[in-house]
Amino acid sequence: MIITILPSSANFHAIAYNEMKVEKGVATLLEAQNILGLRLENYTSEKLRQFFLDYSSRNTHIQNAQFHVAVSCKGSEYTHEQLLDIAHRYLKEMGYADAGQPLLVYAHHDTDNNHIHIITSRVAPDGHKIDHNHEKRRSHQVTQKIMEDFSGQKQEPEVNDIVKEALAYRYTSKAQFCAIMESLGYDCKDDDEKPLIHLYRGGGELGTIPVQLIMQHALKDNRPDNRRRQQLRAILQKYRNLSANKEELAAHMKRKFGISLVFVGKADTPYGYILVDHKSKTVFKGGEFLSIKELLQFEDAATRFAKIEKTIDELLADNPKLTTLDINRILYRQFGTRIHKGTVSWSGETIQLRPEVTEQLRQNYLVSRGIHPSSHTAINKNSLPSQRDNREDGGNIQRPMPDTGGATDSNREWELNGNMDMSVDDEEAQRRKWRR
């Protein structure tokens, strides 16, 4: 079992992420505690996010108050309810279980491994900041203690077992071996005096590995054939173009292809990278596919939004009857984003689509549902404000919206512009979302 502390946030973006999963039907709100003032039947992602922002504002010194944790196991080794029990003990050990501490727990069903996501605030109910010193080290120690109590067995594998797994990969150097270890969740550090590698996890040292042993298993050469080189080059280019930064790119590669990108050098300015293919257990120099300069050529938000708007315009020009749902299928495939309530978000920024585009999509939705637009209050196009270029001076770029998912139900509600009650099915879906 693994417990991972995920990145903090100033705007509690993890709520929008998990609620998007719920709307897609691949996650369930397993538990909600101390969420005061919200009715179970009408909560929304935005209302939840605003609650946590208001709650956290009692301590103005904390910029990134979101505490987001994932608890996962191999396959169905533990049920979601058992993972929830583990999560409660973990939160107590980490200092997040005082009376009144708000909590959201989501069970995810989109992978073969059972896992849950926990969201709470780094602010305690009395307003003090919950201790975060040596957080990762303490998290690792707490996890080991909990699992030893659950299983009655020591959880951390012996160094020899860890090394045995890494030595099964095809690599050519000590640096590539350390990249394998990093991709498996360990840290390596050279000994100052002896030819040894010190192995760490969660801030605690597990043992040492002789460099001689590492090099005995290293290959003299390990280059990809032309077909594999071209294939991985195309994959890297595609997902670089869908990503806002190297962290997002690495997450795409790991999730979709089982490939870890391990960057070499400073975190902000790496001078190279190593590609670890876990499926074939092979390690390559990243330069075999794309140079580090090419790999890190991410588009800025203005360029990306210009492409998205152009794509929407072209799609509607080719087929003026397309609905938001139709367009979202293409936008998600090409850009990794969707239209949601007349906006498009990417890389933490949001733009408002032109009024005539949102009105056309609203009308198209009504027609697709067999509803004659004239029977509903329509926006008078002549009264619309003059068109403004979303890219001019960045004037229309806003802070992130609370939910960038663009899911079907929320888009329907927006497209109808409040002129039709939600269906019974939608109401039932809302109730299912607040499952404890």
CSV table of N, CA, C and O in Angstrom, one decimal, residues 312-409:
chain,number,residue,atom,x,y,z
A,312,ILE,N,-12.4,25.6,-32.4
A,312,ILE,CA,-13.9,25.7,-32.2
A,312,ILE,C,-14.6,26.4,-33.4
A,312,ILE,O,-15.6,25.9,-33.9
A,313,ASP,N,-14.0,27.5,-33.8
A,313,ASP,CA,-14.5,28.2,-35.0
A,313,ASP,C,-14.6,27.4,-36.2
A,313,ASP,O,-15.6,27.3,-36.9
A,314,GLU,N,-13.5,26.6,-36.5
A,314,GLU,CA,-13.4,25.8,-37.7
A,314,GLU,C,-14.4,24.6,-37.6
A,314,GLU,O,-15.1,24.3,-38.6
A,315,LEU,N,-14.6,24.1,-36.4
A,315,LEU,CA,-15.6,23.0,-36.2
A,315,LEU,C,-17.0,23.4,-36.5
A,315,LEU,O,-17.8,22.8,-37.2
A,316,LEU,N,-17.3,24.6,-36.0
A,316,LEU,CA,-18.7,25.1,-36.2
A,316,LEU,C,-18.9,25.6,-37.6
A,316,LEU,O,-20.0,25.6,-38.1
A,317,ALA,N,-17.8,26.0,-38.2
A,317,ALA,CA,-17.9,26.4,-39.6
A,317,ALA,C,-18.2,25.2,-40.5
A,317,ALA,O,-19.0,25.2,-41.4
A,318,ASP,N,-17.6,24.1,-40.2
A,318,ASP,CA,-17.8,22.8,-41.0
A,318,ASP,C,-19.1,22.2,-40.7
A,318,ASP,O,-19.8,21.7,-41.5
A,319,ASN,N,-19.6,22.3,-39.4
A,319,ASN,CA,-20.9,21.8,-39.0
A,319,ASN,C,-21.5,22.7,-38.0
A,319,ASN,O,-21.3,22.6,-36.8
A,320,PRO,N,-22.3,23.6,-38.4
A,320,PRO,CA,-22.9,24.6,-37.5
A,320,PRO,C,-23.9,24.0,-36.4
A,320,PRO,O,-24.3,24.7,-35.5
A,321,LYS,N,-24.2,22.7,-36.5
A,321,LYS,CA,-25.1,22.1,-35.6
A,321,LYS,C,-24.4,21.4,-34.4
A,321,LYS,O,-25.1,20.8,-33.6
A,322,LEU,N,-23.1,21.5,-34.4
A,322,LEU,CA,-22.4,20.8,-33.3
A,322,LEU,C,-22.8,21.3,-31.9
A,322,LEU,O,-23.0,22.5,-31.8
A,323,THR,N,-22.9,20.4,-31.0
A,323,THR,CA,-23.1,20.8,-29.6
A,323,THR,C,-21.8,20.9,-28.8
A,323,THR,O,-20.8,20.4,-29.3
A,324,THR,N,-21.9,21.4,-27.6
A,324,THR,CA,-20.7,21.4,-26.7
A,324,THR,C,-20.1,20.0,-26.5
A,324,THR,O,-18.9,19.9,-26.5
A,325,LEU,N,-21.0,19.0,-26.3
A,325,LEU,CA,-20.5,17.7,-26.1
A,325,LEU,C,-19.7,17.2,-27.3
A,325,LEU,O,-18.7,16.6,-27.2
A,326,ASP,N,-20.2,17.5,-28.5
A,326,ASP,CA,-19.5,17.1,-29.8
A,326,ASP,C,-18.1,17.7,-29.8
A,326,ASP,O,-17.1,17.1,-30.1
A,327,ILE,N,-18.1,19.0,-29.5
A,327,ILE,CA,-16.8,19.7,-29.6
A,327,ILE,C,-15.8,19.3,-28.5
A,327,ILE,O,-14.6,19.2,-28.7
A,328,ASN,N,-16.4,19.0,-27.3
A,328,ASN,CA,-15.5,18.7,-26.2
A,328,ASN,C,-14.8,17.4,-26.5
A,328,ASN,O,-13.6,17.2,-26.0
A,329,ARG,N,-15.4,16.5,-27.2
A,329,ARG,CA,-14.7,15.2,-27.5
A,329,ARG,C,-13.4,15.5,-28.3
A,329,ARG,O,-12.3,14.9,-28.1
A,330,ILE,N,-13.5,16.5,-29.2
A,330,ILE,CA,-12.3,16.8,-30.0
A,330,ILE,C,-11.3,17.7,-29.2
A,330,ILE,O,-10.1,17.4,-29.3
A,331,LEU,N,-11.8,18.6,-28.5
A,331,LEU,CA,-10.9,19.5,-27.7
A,331,LEU,C,-10.1,18.7,-26.7
A,331,LEU,O,-8.9,18.9,-26.5
A,332,TYR,N,-10.8,17.7,-26.1
A,332,TYR,CA,-10.1,16.9,-25.0
A,332,TYR,C,-9.0,16.1,-25.7
A,332,TYR,O,-7.9,15.9,-25.2
A,333,ARG,N,-9.3,15.5,-26.9
A,333,ARG,CA,-8.3,14.7,-27.6
A,333,ARG,C,-7.1,15.5,-28.1
A,333,ARG,O,-5.9,15.1,-28.0
A,334,GLN,N,-7.4,16.7,-28.5
A,334,GLN,CA,-6.3,17.6,-29.1
A,334,GLN,C,-5.6,18.4,-28.1
A,334,GLN,O,-4.4,18.7,-28.2
A,335,PHE,N,-6.3,18.9,-27.1
A,335,PHE,CA,-5.7,19.9,-26.2
A,335,PHE,C,-5.8,19.5,-24.7
A,335,PHE,O,-5.3,20.2,-23.8
A,336,GLY,N,-6.5,18.4,-24.4
A,336,GLY,CA,-6.7,18.0,-23.0
A,336,GLY,C,-7.6,19.0,-22.2
A,336,GLY,O,-7.4,19.1,-21.0
A,337,THR,N,-8.5,19.6,-22.8
A,337,THR,CA,-9.4,20.5,-22.1
A,337,THR,C,-10.8,20.4,-22.7
A,337,THR,O,-11.0,19.7,-23.7
A,338,ARG,N,-11.8,21.1,-22.1
A,338,ARG,CA,-13.2,21.1,-22.5
A,338,ARG,C,-13.8,22.5,-22.3
A,338,ARG,O,-13.3,23.3,-21.5
A,339,ILE,N,-14.9,22.7,-23.0
A,339,ILE,CA,-15.7,23.9,-22.8
A,339,ILE,C,-16.6,23.6,-21.6
A,339,ILE,O,-17.2,22.5,-21.4
A,340,HIS,N,-16.6,24.6,-20.6
A,340,HIS,CA,-17.4,24.4,-19.4
A,340,HIS,C,-18.1,25.7,-19.1
A,340,HIS,O,-17.4,26.7,-18.8
A,341,LYS,N,-19.4,25.8,-19.2
A,341,LYS,CA,-20.2,27.0,-18.8
A,341,LYS,C,-19.6,28.2,-19.6
A,341,LYS,O,-19.4,29.3,-19.0
A,342,GLY,N,-19.4,28.0,-20.9
A,342,GLY,CA,-18.9,29.1,-21.7
A,342,GLY,C,-17.5,29.5,-21.6
A,342,GLY,O,-17.1,30.5,-22.1
A,343,THR,N,-16.7,28.7,-20.9
A,343,THR,CA,-15.3,29.0,-20.7
A,343,THR,C,-14.4,27.8,-21.1
A,343,THR,O,-14.9,26.7,-21.2
A,344,VAL,N,-13.2,28.1,-21.3
A,344,VAL,CA,-12.2,27.1,-21.5
A,344,VAL,C,-11.0,27.3,-20.6
A,344,VAL,O,-10.5,28.5,-20.5
A,345,SER,N,-10.5,26.3,-19.9
A,345,SER,CA,-9.4,26.5,-19.0
A,345,SER,C,-8.2,25.6,-19.4
A,345,SER,O,-8.4,24.5,-19.9
A,346,TRP,N,-7.0,26.1,-19.2
A,346,TRP,CA,-5.8,25.3,-19.5
A,346,TRP,C,-4.7,25.9,-18.7
A,346,TRP,O,-4.5,27.1,-18.6
A,347,SER,N,-3.9,25.1,-18.1
A,347,SER,CA,-2.7,25.4,-17.4
A,347,SER,C,-3.0,26.5,-16.3
A,347,SER,O,-2.2,27.5,-16.2
A,348,GLY,N,-4.1,26.4,-15.6
A,348,GLY,CA,-4.4,27.3,-14.5
A,348,GLY,C,-5.0,28.6,-14.9
A,348,GLY,O,-5.1,29.5,-14.1
A,349,GLU,N,-5.3,28.8,-16.2
A,349,GLU,CA,-5.9,30.1,-16.7
A,349,GLU,C,-7.2,29.7,-17.4
A,349,GLU,O,-7.3,28.6,-18.0
A,350,THR,N,-8.1,30.7,-17.5
A,350,THR,CA,-9.4,30.5,-18.1
A,350,THR,C,-9.7,31.7,-19.0
A,350,THR,O,-9.5,32.9,-18.7
A,351,ILE,N,-10.4,31.4,-20.1
A,351,ILE,CA,-10.9,32.4,-21.0
A,351,ILE,C,-12.4,32.2,-21.2
A,351,ILE,O,-12.9,31.1,-21.1
A,352,GLN,N,-13.1,33.3,-21.5
A,352,GLN,CA,-14.5,33.3,-21.8
A,352,GLN,C,-14.7,33.2,-23.3
A,352,GLN,O,-14.1,34.0,-24.0
A,353,LEU,N,-15.5,32.3,-23.8
A,353,LEU,CA,-15.7,32.2,-25.2
A,353,LEU,C,-16.6,33.4,-25.7
A,353,LEU,O,-17.3,34.0,-24.9
A,354,ARG,N,-16.5,33.7,-27.0
A,354,ARG,CA,-17.2,34.8,-27.5
A,354,ARG,C,-18.7,34.6,-27.3
A,354,ARG,O,-19.2,33.4,-27.5
A,355,PRO,N,-19.5,35.6,-27.0
A,355,PRO,CA,-21.0,35.4,-26.8
A,355,PRO,C,-21.7,34.7,-27.9
A,355,PRO,O,-22.6,33.9,-27.7
A,356,GLU,N,-21.3,35.0,-29.2
A,356,GLU,CA,-22.0,34.4,-30.3
A,356,GLU,C,-21.8,32.9,-30.4
A,356,GLU,O,-22.6,32.1,-30.8
A,357,VAL,N,-20.6,32.5,-29.9
A,357,VAL,CA,-20.3,31.1,-29.9
A,357,VAL,C,-21.1,30.4,-28.8
A,357,VAL,O,-21.7,29.3,-29.1
A,358,THR,N,-21.1,30.9,-27.6
A,358,THR,CA,-21.9,30.3,-26.6
A,358,THR,C,-23.4,30.3,-26.9
A,358,THR,O,-24.0,29.3,-26.6
A,359,GLU,N,-23.9,31.3,-27.5
A,359,GLU,CA,-25.3,31.3,-27.9
A,359,GLU,C,-25.6,30.2,-29.0
A,359,GLU,O,-26.6,29.5,-28.9
A,360,GLN,N,-24.7,30.1,-29.9
A,360,GLN,CA,-24.9,29.1,-31.0
A,360,GLN,C,-24.9,27.7,-30.3
A,360,GLN,O,-25.7,26.8,-30.7
A,361,LEU,N,-24.0,27.4,-29.4
A,361,LEU,CA,-23.9,26.1,-28.7
A,361,LEU,C,-25.2,25.9,-27.9
A,361,LEU,O,-25.7,24.8,-27.8
A,362,ARG,N,-25.7,26.9,-27.3
A,362,ARG,CA,-27.0,26.8,-26.5
A,362,ARG,C,-28.1,26.4,-27.4
A,362,ARG,O,-28.9,25.5,-27.2
A,363,GLN,N,-28.2,27.1,-28.6
A,363,GLN,CA,-29.3,26.8,-29.5
A,363,GLN,C,-29.1,25.4,-30.1
A,363,GLN,O,-30.1,24.7,-30.2
A,364,ASN,N,-27.9,25.0,-30.4
A,364,ASN,CA,-27.7,23.7,-30.9
A,364,ASN,C,-28.1,22.6,-29.9
A,364,ASN,O,-28.6,21.5,-30.3
A,365,TYR,N,-27.8,22.9,-28.7
A,365,TYR,CA,-28.2,21.9,-27.6
A,365,TYR,C,-29.7,21.7,-27.6
A,365,TYR,O,-30.2,20.6,-27.5
A,366,LEU,N,-30.4,22.8,-27.6
A,366,LEU,CA,-31.9,22.8,-27.6
A,366,LEU,C,-32.4,22.0,-28.7
A,366,LEU,O,-33.3,21.1,-28.6
A,367,VAL,N,-31.9,22.2,-29.9
A,367,VAL,CA,-32.3,21.5,-31.1
A,367,VAL,C,-32.0,20.0,-31.0
A,367,VAL,O,-32.8,19.2,-31.4
A,368,SER,N,-30.8,19.7,-30.5
A,368,SER,CA,-30.5,18.3,-30.3
A,368,SER,C,-31.4,17.5,-29.4
A,368,SER,O,-31.5,16.3,-29.4
A,369,ARG,N,-32.0,18.3,-28.5
A,369,ARG,CA,-33.0,17.7,-27.5
A,369,ARG,C,-34.4,17.7,-28.0
A,369,ARG,O,-35.3,17.3,-27.3
A,370,GLY,N,-34.6,18.1,-29.3
A,370,GLY,CA,-35.9,18.2,-29.8
A,370,GLY,C,-36.7,19.4,-29.3
A,370,GLY,O,-38.0,19.3,-29.4
A,371,ILE,N,-36.1,20.4,-28.8
A,371,ILE,CA,-36.7,21.5,-28.2
A,371,ILE,C,-36.6,22.7,-29.2
A,371,ILE,O,-35.5,23.0,-29.7
A,372,HIS,N,-37.7,23.3,-29.6
A,372,HIS,CA,-37.7,24.4,-30.6
A,372,HIS,C,-37.2,25.6,-29.8
A,372,HIS,O,-37.8,26.1,-28.8
A,373,PRO,N,-36.0,26.2,-30.3
A,373,PRO,CA,-35.5,27.4,-29.6
A,373,PRO,C,-36.4,28.5,-29.3
A,373,PRO,O,-36.3,29.2,-28.3
A,374,SER,N,-37.4,28.7,-30.2
A,374,SER,CA,-38.3,29.8,-30.1
A,374,SER,C,-39.2,29.7,-28.9
A,374,SER,O,-39.8,30.7,-28.4
A,375,SER,N,-39.3,28.5,-28.3
A,375,SER,CA,-40.2,28.3,-27.2
A,375,SER,C,-39.5,28.6,-25.9
A,375,SER,O,-40.1,28.5,-24.8
A,376,HIS,N,-38.2,29.0,-26.0
A,376,HIS,CA,-37.5,29.3,-24.8
A,376,HIS,C,-36.9,30.7,-24.9
A,376,HIS,O,-36.7,31.2,-26.0
A,377,THR,N,-36.7,31.4,-23.8
A,377,THR,CA,-36.1,32.7,-23.9
A,377,THR,C,-34.7,32.6,-24.5
A,377,THR,O,-33.8,31.9,-24.0
A,378,ALA,N,-34.5,33.3,-25.6
A,378,ALA,CA,-33.2,33.3,-26.3
A,378,ALA,C,-32.6,34.7,-26.1
A,378,ALA,O,-33.2,35.7,-25.9
A,379,ILE,N,-31.3,34.6,-26.2
A,379,ILE,CA,-30.5,35.9,-26.1
A,379,ILE,C,-30.6,36.6,-27.4
A,379,ILE,O,-30.5,36.1,-28.5
A,380,ASN,N,-30.9,37.9,-27.3
A,380,ASN,CA,-31.0,38.8,-28.5
A,380,ASN,C,-29.6,39.1,-29.0
A,380,ASN,O,-28.8,39.7,-28.3
A,381,LYS,N,-29.3,38.5,-30.1
A,381,LYS,CA,-27.9,38.7,-30.6
A,381,LYS,C,-27.5,40.2,-30.8
A,381,LYS,O,-26.4,40.6,-30.7
A,382,ASN,N,-28.6,41.0,-31.2
A,382,ASN,CA,-28.3,42.4,-31.4
A,382,ASN,C,-27.9,43.1,-30.1
A,382,ASN,O,-27.3,44.2,-30.1
A,383,SER,N,-28.3,42.5,-29.0
A,383,SER,CA,-28.0,43.2,-27.7
A,383,SER,C,-26.7,42.7,-27.1
A,383,SER,O,-26.3,43.1,-26.0
A,384,LEU,N,-26.0,41.7,-27.8
A,384,LEU,CA,-24.7,41.2,-27.3
A,384,LEU,C,-23.7,42.3,-27.3
A,384,LEU,O,-23.6,43.1,-28.2
A,385,PRO,N,-22.7,42.2,-26.3
A,385,PRO,CA,-21.6,43.2,-26.4
A,385,PRO,C,-20.7,42.9,-27.5
A,385,PRO,O,-20.7,41.8,-28.1
A,386,SER,N,-20.0,44.0,-28.0
A,386,SER,CA,-19.2,43.8,-29.1
A,386,SER,C,-18.1,42.8,-28.9
A,386,SER,O,-17.6,42.6,-27.7
A,387,GLN,N,-17.7,42.1,-29.9
A,387,GLN,CA,-16.7,41.0,-29.8
A,387,GLN,C,-15.4,41.6,-29.3
A,387,GLN,O,-14.9,42.6,-29.8
A,388,ARG,N,-14.8,40.8,-28.4
A,388,ARG,CA,-13.5,41.2,-27.9
A,388,ARG,C,-12.5,40.1,-28.1
A,388,ARG,O,-12.8,38.9,-27.8
A,389,ASP,N,-11.4,40.4,-28.6
A,389,ASP,CA,-10.3,39.4,-28.8
A,389,ASP,C,-9.8,38.9,-27.5
A,389,ASP,O,-9.3,39.7,-26.7
A,390,ASN,N,-10.0,37.6,-27.2
A,390,ASN,CA,-9.6,37.1,-25.9
A,390,ASN,C,-8.1,37.1,-25.7
A,390,ASN,O,-7.6,37.1,-24.6
A,391,ARG,N,-7.4,37.3,-26.7
A,391,ARG,CA,-5.9,37.3,-26.6
A,391,ARG,C,-5.4,38.7,-26.4
A,391,ARG,O,-4.2,38.9,-26.2
A,392,GLU,N,-6.2,39.8,-26.7
A,392,GLU,CA,-5.7,41.1,-26.6
A,392,GLU,C,-5.3,41.5,-25.2
A,392,GLU,O,-6.2,41.6,-24.3
A,393,ASP,N,-4.1,41.8,-25.0
A,393,ASP,CA,-3.6,42.3,-23.7
A,393,ASP,C,-3.8,41.3,-22.6
A,393,ASP,O,-3.7,41.6,-21.4
A,394,GLY,N,-4.2,40.0,-23.0
A,394,GLY,CA,-4.5,39.0,-21.9
A,394,GLY,C,-5.7,39.5,-21.1
A,394,GLY,O,-5.9,39.0,-20.0
A,395,GLY,N,-6.6,40.4,-21.6
A,395,GLY,CA,-7.6,41.0,-20.8
A,395,GLY,C,-8.7,40.1,-20.3
A,395,GLY,O,-9.3,40.3,-19.4
A,396,ASN,N,-8.9,39.0,-21.1
A,396,ASN,CA,-10.0,38.1,-20.8
A,396,ASN,C,-9.5,36.8,-20.1
A,396,ASN,O,-10.3,35.9,-19.9
A,397,ILE,N,-8.2,36.8,-19.7
A,397,ILE,CA,-7.7,35.6,-19.0
A,397,ILE,C,-8.0,35.8,-17.6
A,397,ILE,O,-7.6,36.8,-17.0
A,398,GLN,N,-8.6,34.8,-16.9
A,398,GLN,CA,-9.0,34.9,-15.6
A,398,GLN,C,-8.3,33.8,-14.7
A,398,GLN,O,-7.5,33.0,-15.3
A,399,ARG,N,-8.5,33.9,-13.4
A,399,ARG,CA,-8.0,32.8,-12.6
A,399,ARG,C,-8.7,31.5,-12.8
A,399,ARG,O,-9.8,31.5,-13.4
A,400,PRO,N,-8.2,30.4,-12.4
A,400,PRO,CA,-8.8,29.1,-12.7
A,400,PRO,C,-10.2,29.0,-12.2
A,400,PRO,O,-10.6,29.5,-11.1
A,401,MET,N,-11.0,28.4,-13.0
A,401,MET,CA,-12.4,28.1,-12.6
A,401,MET,C,-12.4,26.9,-11.7
A,401,MET,O,-11.5,26.1,-11.7
A,402,PRO,N,-13.4,26.8,-10.8
A,402,PRO,CA,-13.3,25.7,-9.8
A,402,PRO,C,-13.5,24.3,-10.5
A,402,PRO,O,-13.1,23.3,-9.9
A,403,ASP,N,-14.1,24.3,-11.6
A,403,ASP,CA,-14.3,23.0,-12.3
A,403,ASP,C,-14.1,23.1,-13.7
A,403,ASP,O,-14.9,23.7,-14.4
A,404,THR,N,-13.0,22.5,-14.3
A,404,THR,CA,-12.7,22.7,-15.7
A,404,THR,C,-13.1,21.4,-16.5
A,404,THR,O,-12.7,21.2,-17.6
A,405,GLY,N,-13.9,20.6,-15.9
A,405,GLY,CA,-14.2,19.3,-16.5
A,405,GLY,C,-15.1,19.4,-17.7
A,405,GLY,O,-15.0,18.6,-18.6
A,406,GLY,N,-16.0,20.4,-17.8
A,406,GLY,CA,-16.9,20.4,-18.9
A,406,GLY,C,-17.8,19.2,-19.0
A,406,GLY,O,-18.0,18.7,-20.1
A,407,ALA,N,-18.2,18.6,-17.9
A,407,ALA,CA,-19.0,17.4,-17.9
A,407,ALA,C,-20.3,17.7,-18.5
A,407,ALA,O,-20.8,18.8,-18.5
A,408,THR,N,-21.0,16.6,-18.9
A,408,THR,CA,-22.3,16.7,-19.6
A,408,THR,C,-23.3,17.4,-18.9
A,408,THR,O,-23.9,18.3,-19.4
A,409,ASP,N,-23.6,17.0,-17.6
A,409,ASP,CA,-24.7,17.6,-16.9
A,409,ASP,C,-24.5,19.1,-16.7
A,409,ASP,O,-25.4,19.9,-16.8
